[in-house]
mmCIF file of C-alpha atoms and ligand atoms in Angstrom:
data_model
loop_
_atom_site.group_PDB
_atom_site.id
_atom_site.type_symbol
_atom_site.label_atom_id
_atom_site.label_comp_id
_atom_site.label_asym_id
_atom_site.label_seq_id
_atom_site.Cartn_x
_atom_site.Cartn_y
_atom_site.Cartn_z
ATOM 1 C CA UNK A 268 57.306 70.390 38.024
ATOM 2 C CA UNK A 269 53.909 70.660 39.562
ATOM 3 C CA UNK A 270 53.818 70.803 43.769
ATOM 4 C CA UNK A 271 53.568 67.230 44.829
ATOM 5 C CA UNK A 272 50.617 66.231 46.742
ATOM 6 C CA UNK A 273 50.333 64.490 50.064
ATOM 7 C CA UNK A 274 47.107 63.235 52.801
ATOM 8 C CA UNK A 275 46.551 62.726 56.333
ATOM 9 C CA UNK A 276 44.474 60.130 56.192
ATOM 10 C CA UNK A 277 43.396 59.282 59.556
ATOM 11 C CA UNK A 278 40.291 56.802 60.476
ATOM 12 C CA UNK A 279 38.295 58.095 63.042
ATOM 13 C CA UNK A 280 38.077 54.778 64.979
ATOM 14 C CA UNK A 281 39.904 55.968 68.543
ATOM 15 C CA UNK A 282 41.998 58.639 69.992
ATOM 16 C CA UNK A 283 45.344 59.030 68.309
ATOM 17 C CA UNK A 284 48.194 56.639 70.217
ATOM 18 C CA UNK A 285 51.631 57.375 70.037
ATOM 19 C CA UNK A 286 52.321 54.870 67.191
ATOM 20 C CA UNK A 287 49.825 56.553 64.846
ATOM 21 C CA UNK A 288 50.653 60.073 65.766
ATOM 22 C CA UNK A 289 54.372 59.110 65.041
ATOM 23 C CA UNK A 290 53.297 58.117 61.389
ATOM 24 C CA UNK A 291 51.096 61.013 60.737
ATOM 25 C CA UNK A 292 53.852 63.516 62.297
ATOM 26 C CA UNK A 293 56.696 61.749 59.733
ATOM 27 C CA UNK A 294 54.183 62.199 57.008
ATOM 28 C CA UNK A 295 54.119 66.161 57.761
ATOM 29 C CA UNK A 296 57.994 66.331 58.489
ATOM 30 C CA UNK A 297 58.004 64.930 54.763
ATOM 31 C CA UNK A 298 55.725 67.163 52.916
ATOM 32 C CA UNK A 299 56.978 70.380 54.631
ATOM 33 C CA UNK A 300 60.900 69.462 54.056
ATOM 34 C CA UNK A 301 59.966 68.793 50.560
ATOM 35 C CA UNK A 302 57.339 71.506 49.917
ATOM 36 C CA UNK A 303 54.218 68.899 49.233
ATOM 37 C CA UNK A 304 51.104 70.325 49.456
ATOM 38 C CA UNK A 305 48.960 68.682 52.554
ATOM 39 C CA UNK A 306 45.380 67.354 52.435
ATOM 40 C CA UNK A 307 43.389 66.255 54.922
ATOM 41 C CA UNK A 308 41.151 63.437 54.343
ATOM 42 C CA UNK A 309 39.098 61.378 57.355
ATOM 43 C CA UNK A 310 38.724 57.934 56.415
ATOM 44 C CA UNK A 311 35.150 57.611 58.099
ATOM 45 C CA UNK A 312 33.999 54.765 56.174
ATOM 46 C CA UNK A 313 35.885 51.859 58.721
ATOM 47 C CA UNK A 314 32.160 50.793 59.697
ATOM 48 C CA UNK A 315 31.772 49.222 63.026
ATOM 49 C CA UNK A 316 35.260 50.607 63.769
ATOM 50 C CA UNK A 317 34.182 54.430 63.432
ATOM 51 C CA UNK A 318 33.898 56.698 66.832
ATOM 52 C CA UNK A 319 31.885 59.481 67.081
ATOM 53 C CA UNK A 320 33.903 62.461 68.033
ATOM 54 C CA UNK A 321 36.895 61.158 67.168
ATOM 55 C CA UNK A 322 37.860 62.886 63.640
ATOM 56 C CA UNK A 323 37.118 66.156 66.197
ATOM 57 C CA UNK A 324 39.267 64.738 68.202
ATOM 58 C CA UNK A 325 41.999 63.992 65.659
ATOM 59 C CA UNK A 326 42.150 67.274 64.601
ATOM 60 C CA UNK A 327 42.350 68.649 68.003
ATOM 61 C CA UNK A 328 45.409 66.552 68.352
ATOM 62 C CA UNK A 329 47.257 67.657 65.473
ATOM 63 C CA UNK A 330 46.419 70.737 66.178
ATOM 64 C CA UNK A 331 48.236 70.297 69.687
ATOM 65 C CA UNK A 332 50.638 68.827 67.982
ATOM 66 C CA UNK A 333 51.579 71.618 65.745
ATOM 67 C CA UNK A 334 50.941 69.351 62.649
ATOM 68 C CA UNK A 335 48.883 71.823 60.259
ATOM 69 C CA UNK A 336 47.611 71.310 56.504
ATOM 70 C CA UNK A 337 46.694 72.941 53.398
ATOM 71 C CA UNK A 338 43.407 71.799 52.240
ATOM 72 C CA UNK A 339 40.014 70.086 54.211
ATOM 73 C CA UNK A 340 39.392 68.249 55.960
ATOM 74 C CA UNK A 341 37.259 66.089 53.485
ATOM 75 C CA UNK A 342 35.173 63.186 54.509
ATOM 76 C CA UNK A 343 34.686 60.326 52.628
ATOM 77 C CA UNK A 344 30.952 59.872 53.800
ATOM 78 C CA UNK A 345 30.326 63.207 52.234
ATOM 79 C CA UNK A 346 31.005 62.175 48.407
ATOM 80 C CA UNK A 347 29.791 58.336 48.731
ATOM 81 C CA UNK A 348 28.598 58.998 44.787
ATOM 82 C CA UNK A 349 32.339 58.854 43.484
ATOM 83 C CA UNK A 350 32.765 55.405 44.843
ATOM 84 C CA UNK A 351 29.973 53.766 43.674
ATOM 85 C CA UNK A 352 30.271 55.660 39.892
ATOM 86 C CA UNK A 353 34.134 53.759 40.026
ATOM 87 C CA UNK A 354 32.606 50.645 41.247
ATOM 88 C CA UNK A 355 29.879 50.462 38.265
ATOM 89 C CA UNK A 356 32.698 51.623 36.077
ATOM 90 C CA UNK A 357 34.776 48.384 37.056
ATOM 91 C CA UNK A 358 31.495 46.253 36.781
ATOM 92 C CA UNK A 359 30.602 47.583 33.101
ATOM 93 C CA UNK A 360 34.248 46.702 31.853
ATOM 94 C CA UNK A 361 33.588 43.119 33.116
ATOM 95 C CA UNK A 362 36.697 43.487 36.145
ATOM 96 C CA UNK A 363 34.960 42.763 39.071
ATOM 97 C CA UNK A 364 31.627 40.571 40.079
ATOM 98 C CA UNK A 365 29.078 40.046 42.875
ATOM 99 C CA UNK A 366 29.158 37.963 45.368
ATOM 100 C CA UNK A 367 27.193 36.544 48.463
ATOM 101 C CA UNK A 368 29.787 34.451 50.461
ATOM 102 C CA UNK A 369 29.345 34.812 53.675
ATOM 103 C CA UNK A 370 32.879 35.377 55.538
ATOM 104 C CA UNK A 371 32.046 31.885 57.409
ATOM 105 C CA UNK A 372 32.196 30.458 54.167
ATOM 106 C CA UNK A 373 35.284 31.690 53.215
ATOM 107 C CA UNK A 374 36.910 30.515 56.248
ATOM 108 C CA UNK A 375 35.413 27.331 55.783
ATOM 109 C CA UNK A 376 36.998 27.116 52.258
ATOM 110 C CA UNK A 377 40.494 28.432 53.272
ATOM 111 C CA UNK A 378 40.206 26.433 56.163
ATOM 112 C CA UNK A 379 43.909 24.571 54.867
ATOM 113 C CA UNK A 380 44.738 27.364 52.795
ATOM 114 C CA UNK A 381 48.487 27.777 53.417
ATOM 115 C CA UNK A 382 48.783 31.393 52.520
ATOM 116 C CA UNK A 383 46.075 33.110 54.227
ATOM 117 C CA UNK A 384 47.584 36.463 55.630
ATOM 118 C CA UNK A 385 47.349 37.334 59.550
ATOM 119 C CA UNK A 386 44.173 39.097 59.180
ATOM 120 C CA UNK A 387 42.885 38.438 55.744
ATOM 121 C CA UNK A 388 41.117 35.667 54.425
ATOM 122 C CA UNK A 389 42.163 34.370 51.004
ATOM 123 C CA UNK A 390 39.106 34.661 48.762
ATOM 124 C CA UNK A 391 38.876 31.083 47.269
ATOM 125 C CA UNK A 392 37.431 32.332 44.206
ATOM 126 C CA UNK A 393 33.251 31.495 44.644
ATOM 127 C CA UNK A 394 31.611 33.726 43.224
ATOM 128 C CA UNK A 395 34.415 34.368 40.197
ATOM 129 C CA UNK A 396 32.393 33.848 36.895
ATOM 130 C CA UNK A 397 34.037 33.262 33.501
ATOM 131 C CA UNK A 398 33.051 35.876 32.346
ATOM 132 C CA UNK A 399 31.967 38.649 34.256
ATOM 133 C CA UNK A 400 28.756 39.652 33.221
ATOM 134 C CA UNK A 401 28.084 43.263 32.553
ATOM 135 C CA UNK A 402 24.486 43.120 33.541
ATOM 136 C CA UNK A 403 25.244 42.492 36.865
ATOM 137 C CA UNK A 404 25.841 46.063 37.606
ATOM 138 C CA UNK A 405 22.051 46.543 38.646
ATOM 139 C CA UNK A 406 23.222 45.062 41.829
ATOM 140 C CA UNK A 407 25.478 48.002 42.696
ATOM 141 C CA UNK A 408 24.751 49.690 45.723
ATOM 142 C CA UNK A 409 22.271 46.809 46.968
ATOM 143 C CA UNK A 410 22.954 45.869 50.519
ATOM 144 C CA UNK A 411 23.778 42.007 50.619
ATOM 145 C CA UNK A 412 25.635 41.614 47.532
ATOM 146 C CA UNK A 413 29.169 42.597 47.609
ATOM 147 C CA UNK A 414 32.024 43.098 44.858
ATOM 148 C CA UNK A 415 35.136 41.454 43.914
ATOM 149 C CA UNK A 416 38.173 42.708 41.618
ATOM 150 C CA UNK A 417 38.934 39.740 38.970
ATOM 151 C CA UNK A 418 42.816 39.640 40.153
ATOM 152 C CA UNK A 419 45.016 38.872 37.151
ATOM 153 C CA UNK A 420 47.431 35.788 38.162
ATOM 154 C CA UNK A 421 51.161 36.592 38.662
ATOM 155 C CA UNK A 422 53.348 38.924 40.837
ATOM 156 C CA UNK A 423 53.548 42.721 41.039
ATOM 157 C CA UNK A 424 56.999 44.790 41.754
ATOM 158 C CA UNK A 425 57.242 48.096 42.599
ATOM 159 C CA UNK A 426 59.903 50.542 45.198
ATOM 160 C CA UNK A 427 58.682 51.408 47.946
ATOM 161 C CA UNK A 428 60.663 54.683 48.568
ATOM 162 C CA UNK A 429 61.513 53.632 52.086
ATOM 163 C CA UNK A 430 61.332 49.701 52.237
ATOM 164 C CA UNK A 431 62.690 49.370 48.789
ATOM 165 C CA UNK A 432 62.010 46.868 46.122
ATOM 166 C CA UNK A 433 58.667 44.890 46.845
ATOM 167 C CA UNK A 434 57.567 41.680 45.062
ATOM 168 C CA UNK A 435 53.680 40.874 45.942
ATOM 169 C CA UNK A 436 51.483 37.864 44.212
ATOM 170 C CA UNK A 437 47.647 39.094 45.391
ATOM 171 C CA UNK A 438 45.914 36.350 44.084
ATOM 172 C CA UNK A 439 47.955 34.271 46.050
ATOM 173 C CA UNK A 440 48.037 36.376 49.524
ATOM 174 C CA UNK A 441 44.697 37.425 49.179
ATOM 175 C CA UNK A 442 42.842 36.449 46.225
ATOM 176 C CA UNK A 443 39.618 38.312 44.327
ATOM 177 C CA UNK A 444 39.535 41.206 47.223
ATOM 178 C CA UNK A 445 36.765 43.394 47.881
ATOM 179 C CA UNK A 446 35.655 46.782 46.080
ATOM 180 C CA UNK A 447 32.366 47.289 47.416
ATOM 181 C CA UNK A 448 31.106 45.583 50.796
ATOM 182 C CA UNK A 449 27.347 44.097 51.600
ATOM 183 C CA UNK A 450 26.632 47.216 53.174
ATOM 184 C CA UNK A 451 26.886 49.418 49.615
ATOM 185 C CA UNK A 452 30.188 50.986 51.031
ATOM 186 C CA UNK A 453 32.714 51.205 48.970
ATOM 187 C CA UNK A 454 35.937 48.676 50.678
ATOM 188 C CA UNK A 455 39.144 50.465 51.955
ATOM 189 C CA UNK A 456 41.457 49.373 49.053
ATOM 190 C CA UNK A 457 38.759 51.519 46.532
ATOM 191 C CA UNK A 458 38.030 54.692 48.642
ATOM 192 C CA UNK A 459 41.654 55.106 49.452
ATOM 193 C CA UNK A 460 42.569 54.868 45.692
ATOM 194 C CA UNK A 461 39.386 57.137 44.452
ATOM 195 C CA UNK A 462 40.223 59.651 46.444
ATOM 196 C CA UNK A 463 44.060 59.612 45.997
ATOM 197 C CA UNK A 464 43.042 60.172 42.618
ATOM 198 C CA UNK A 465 40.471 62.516 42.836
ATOM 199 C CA UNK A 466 42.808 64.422 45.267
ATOM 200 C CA UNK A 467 45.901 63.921 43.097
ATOM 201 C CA UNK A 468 47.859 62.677 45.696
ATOM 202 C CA UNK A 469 50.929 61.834 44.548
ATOM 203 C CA UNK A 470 53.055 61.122 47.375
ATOM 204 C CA UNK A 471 51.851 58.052 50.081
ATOM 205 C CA UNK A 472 53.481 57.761 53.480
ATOM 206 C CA UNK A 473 51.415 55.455 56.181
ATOM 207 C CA UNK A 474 52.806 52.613 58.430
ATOM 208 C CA UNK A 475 54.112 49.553 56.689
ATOM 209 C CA UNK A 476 51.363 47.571 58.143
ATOM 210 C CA UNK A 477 49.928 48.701 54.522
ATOM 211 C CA UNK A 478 52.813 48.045 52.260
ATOM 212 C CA UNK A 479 50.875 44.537 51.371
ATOM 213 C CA UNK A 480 47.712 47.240 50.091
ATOM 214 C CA UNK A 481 49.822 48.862 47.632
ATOM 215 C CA UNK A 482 49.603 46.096 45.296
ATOM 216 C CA UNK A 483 45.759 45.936 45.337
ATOM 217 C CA UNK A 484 46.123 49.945 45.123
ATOM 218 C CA UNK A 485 47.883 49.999 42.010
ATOM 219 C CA UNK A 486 46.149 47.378 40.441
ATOM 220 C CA UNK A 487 42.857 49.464 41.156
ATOM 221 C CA UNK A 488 44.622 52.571 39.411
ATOM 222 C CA UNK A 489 45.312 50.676 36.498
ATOM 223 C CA UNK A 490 41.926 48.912 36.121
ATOM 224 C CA UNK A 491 40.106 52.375 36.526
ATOM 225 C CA UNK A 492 42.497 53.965 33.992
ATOM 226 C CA UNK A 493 43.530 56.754 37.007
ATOM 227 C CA UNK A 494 47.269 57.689 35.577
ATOM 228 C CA UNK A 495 50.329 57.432 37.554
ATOM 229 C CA UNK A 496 50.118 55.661 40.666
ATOM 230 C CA UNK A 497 51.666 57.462 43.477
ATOM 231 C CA UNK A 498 55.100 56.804 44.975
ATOM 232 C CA UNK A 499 54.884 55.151 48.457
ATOM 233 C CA UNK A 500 56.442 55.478 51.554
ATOM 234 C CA UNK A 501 55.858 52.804 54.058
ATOM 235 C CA UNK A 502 57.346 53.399 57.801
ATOM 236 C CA UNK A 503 58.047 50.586 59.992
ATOM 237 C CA UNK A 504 55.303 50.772 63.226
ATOM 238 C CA UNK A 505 56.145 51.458 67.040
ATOM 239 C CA UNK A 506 55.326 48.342 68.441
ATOM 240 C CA UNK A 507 54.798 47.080 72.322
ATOM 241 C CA UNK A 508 56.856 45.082 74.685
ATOM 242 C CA UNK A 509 55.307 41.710 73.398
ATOM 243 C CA UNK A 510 56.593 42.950 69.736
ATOM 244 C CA UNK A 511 52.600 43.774 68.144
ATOM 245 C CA UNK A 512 51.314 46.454 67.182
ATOM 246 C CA UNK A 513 50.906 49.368 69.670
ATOM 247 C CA UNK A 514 47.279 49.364 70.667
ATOM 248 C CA UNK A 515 45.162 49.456 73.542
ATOM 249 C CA UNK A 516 46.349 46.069 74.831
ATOM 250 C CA UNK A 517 49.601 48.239 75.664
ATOM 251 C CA UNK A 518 47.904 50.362 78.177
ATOM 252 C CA UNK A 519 46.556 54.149 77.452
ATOM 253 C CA UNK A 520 49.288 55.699 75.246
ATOM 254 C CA UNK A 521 47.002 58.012 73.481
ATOM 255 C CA UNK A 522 48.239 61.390 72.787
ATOM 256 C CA UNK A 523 44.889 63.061 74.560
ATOM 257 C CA UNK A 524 45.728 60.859 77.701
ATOM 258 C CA UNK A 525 49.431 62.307 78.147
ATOM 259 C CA UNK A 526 48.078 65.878 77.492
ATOM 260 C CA UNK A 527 45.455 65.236 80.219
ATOM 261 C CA UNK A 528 48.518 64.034 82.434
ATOM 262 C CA UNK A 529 49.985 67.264 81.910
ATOM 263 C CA UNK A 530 52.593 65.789 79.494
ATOM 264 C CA UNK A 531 53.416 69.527 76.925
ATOM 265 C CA UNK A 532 53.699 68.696 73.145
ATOM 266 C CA UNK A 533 57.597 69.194 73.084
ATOM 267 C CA UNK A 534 58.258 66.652 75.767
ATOM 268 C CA UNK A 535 56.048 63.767 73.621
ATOM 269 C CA UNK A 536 57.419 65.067 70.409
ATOM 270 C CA UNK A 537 61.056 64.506 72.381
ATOM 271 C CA UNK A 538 60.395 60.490 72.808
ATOM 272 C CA UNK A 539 58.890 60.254 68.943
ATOM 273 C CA UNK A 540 62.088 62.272 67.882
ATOM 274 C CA UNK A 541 64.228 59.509 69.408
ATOM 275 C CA UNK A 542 62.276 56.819 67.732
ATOM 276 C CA UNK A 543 63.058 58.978 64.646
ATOM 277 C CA UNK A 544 66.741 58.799 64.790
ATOM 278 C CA UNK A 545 67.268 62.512 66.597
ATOM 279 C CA UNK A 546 68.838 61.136 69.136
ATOM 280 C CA UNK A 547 68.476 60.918 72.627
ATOM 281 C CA UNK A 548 65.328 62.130 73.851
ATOM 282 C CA UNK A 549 64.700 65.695 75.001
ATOM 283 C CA UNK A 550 62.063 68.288 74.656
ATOM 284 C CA UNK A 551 61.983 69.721 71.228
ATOM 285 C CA UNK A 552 59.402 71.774 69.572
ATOM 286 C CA UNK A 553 58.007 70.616 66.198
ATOM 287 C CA UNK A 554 59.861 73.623 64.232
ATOM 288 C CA UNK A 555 63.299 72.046 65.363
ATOM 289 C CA UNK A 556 61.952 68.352 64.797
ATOM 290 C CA UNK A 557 61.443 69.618 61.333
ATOM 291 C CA UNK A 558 64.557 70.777 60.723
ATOM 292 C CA UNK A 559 66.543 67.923 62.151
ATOM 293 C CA UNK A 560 64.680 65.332 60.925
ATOM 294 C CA UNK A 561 66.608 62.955 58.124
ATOM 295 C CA UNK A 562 64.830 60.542 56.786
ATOM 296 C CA UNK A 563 68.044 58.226 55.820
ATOM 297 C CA UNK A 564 68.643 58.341 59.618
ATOM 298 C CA UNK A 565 65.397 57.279 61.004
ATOM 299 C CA UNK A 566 65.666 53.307 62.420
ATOM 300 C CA UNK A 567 65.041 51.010 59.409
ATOM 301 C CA UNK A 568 63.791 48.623 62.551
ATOM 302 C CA UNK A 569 60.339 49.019 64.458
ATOM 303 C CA UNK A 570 60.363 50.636 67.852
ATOM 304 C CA UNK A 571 59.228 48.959 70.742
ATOM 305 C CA UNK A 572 57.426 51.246 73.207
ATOM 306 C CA UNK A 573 58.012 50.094 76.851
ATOM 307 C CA UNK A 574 57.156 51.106 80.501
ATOM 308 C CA UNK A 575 60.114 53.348 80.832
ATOM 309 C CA UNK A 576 59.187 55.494 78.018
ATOM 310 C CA UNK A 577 55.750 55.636 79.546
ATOM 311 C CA UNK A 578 57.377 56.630 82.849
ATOM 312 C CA UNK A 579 60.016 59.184 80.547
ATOM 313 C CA UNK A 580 56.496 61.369 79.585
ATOM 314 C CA UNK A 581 55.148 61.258 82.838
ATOM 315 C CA UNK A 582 58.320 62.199 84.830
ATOM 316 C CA UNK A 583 59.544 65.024 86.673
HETATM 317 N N1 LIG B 272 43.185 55.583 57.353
HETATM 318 C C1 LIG B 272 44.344 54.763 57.457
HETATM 319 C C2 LIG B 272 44.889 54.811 58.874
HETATM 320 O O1 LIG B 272 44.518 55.651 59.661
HETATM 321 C C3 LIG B 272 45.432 55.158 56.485
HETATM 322 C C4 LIG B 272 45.110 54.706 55.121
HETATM 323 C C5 LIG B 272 46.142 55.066 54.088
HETATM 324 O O2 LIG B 272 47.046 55.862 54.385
HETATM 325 O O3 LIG B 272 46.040 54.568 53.005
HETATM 326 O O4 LIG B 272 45.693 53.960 59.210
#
């Protein structure tokens, strides 16, 4: 059998919080217990969200950590090419097709849509031709027009190795999504999956706040003709007191502001190794978090981060 292949895949968009650095430090625990091979990718095509300084900074921060890696870092803004030759390769079989909606339109036309997701917009279906035209591909990589996958109708199932068996209709969640935006980038759903590919990653572990991409993820794999989709392993997400997602809202919990504090790198790796089913917290260093760490033990449930944790790193 050929070494299995894992990513860090972090976006450079802020300084690392405790949520995030618990997912990218279960991701590591993972490969190194099972001998995967790491790679480390920066996702710095999140647009508006991107930070300058901040992959630097992510980097510094495993590095604190004592999470290390095999291979990279790569960016994805260094190999832009590979995303638009998979985007004119989808557009000459006649799978996906421009489109000029604006996103007020598309809120305008799911105004009543009962499944729009949280965050998502369902994509009413505007722009879908009958027949995709294969001419169309001169528009690739012109700013203003953007391009949508023709989503086959019906469900998808596939196990997740963590949340188990997962049953996902996209074009009723989210419709026709995105492979290339207005601004001739290539969407998240398509860079992730060229570059899994490219990288042969064969082993995905993130927060389950993506479980609902995977669908979209392996649909792209099969419509681009990449092989075997990867397994995935989706982790539930440290949330805060008010039960979202741990963000800035929360207060400062990033990693660099508890170093700053004086907070060492065992004592924060002591409260994620609680959250992680190691029982109750104490300072541990990353070599015995690795060995200790059992994945059928870690809390099915998210954690909720609260003031007395806070007060936990900061304390005597
Ligand atoms: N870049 C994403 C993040 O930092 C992860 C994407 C993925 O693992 O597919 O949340």
């Amino acid at each position: 059998m050929p070494q299995s292949r894992t990513r860090l895949a972090p976006s450079p968009t802020g300084a690392l919080h405790l949520g995030n650095a618990r997912t990218f430090l279960l991701n590591w625990i993972l490969a190194r217990q099972r001998n995967w091979h790491i790679v480390l990718r920066i996702e710095d095509l999140d647009g508006p969200r991107f930070k300058e300084g901040a992959a630097e900074l992510a980097i510094d921060m495993f590095n604190w950590l004592g999470i290390d890696w095999d291979e990279g870092p790569y960016y994805q803004r260094n190999d832009l090419a590979s995303y638009h030759a998979a985007t004119s390769r989808l557009a000459r079989a006649g799978k996906v097709y421009p489109c000029r909606c604006t996103r007020k339109e598309i809120q305008q036309a799911t105004l009543s849509a009962p499944h729009a997701e949280q965050h998502e917009l369902r994509y009413p279906g505007t722009c879908r031709p009958q027949n995709p035209q294969t001419d169309e591909t001169r528009f690739i990589n012109t700013e203003g027009v953007a391009w949508r996958v023709c989503v086959p109708a019906g469900s998808t199932s596939f196990v997740d190795k963590f949340c188990g068996k997962q049953t996902h209709d996209i074009g009723a969640t989210v419709g026709d999504f995105l492979v290339g935006t207005k601004l001739a980038l290539p969407s998240y759903q398509l860079a992730v999956v060229v570059d899994d590919a490219k990288q042969n990653i064969d082993q995905v572990v993130r927060g389950d706040d993506l479980l609902s991409s995977a669908p979209r993820q392996m649909l792209l794999y099969d419509l681009l003709e990449l092989g075997p989709q990867p397994s995935y392993t989706h982790l539930p997400l440290v949330l805060g007191e008010d039960g979202r997602r741990l963000a800035k809202r929360h207060g400062d919990t990033r990693v660099l502001s508890y170093r700053e504090k004086g907070v060492s790198a065992e004592r924060l790796l002591g409260l994620l190794g609680e959250w992680c089913g190691l029982g109750s917290r104490e300072e541990i260093t990353i070599a015995e978090f690795l060995k200790t760490f059992d994945l059928d033990r870690m809390p099915r449930e998210p954690v909720v981060f609260t003031a007395a944790d806070d007060a936990w790193l900061l304390g005597p």
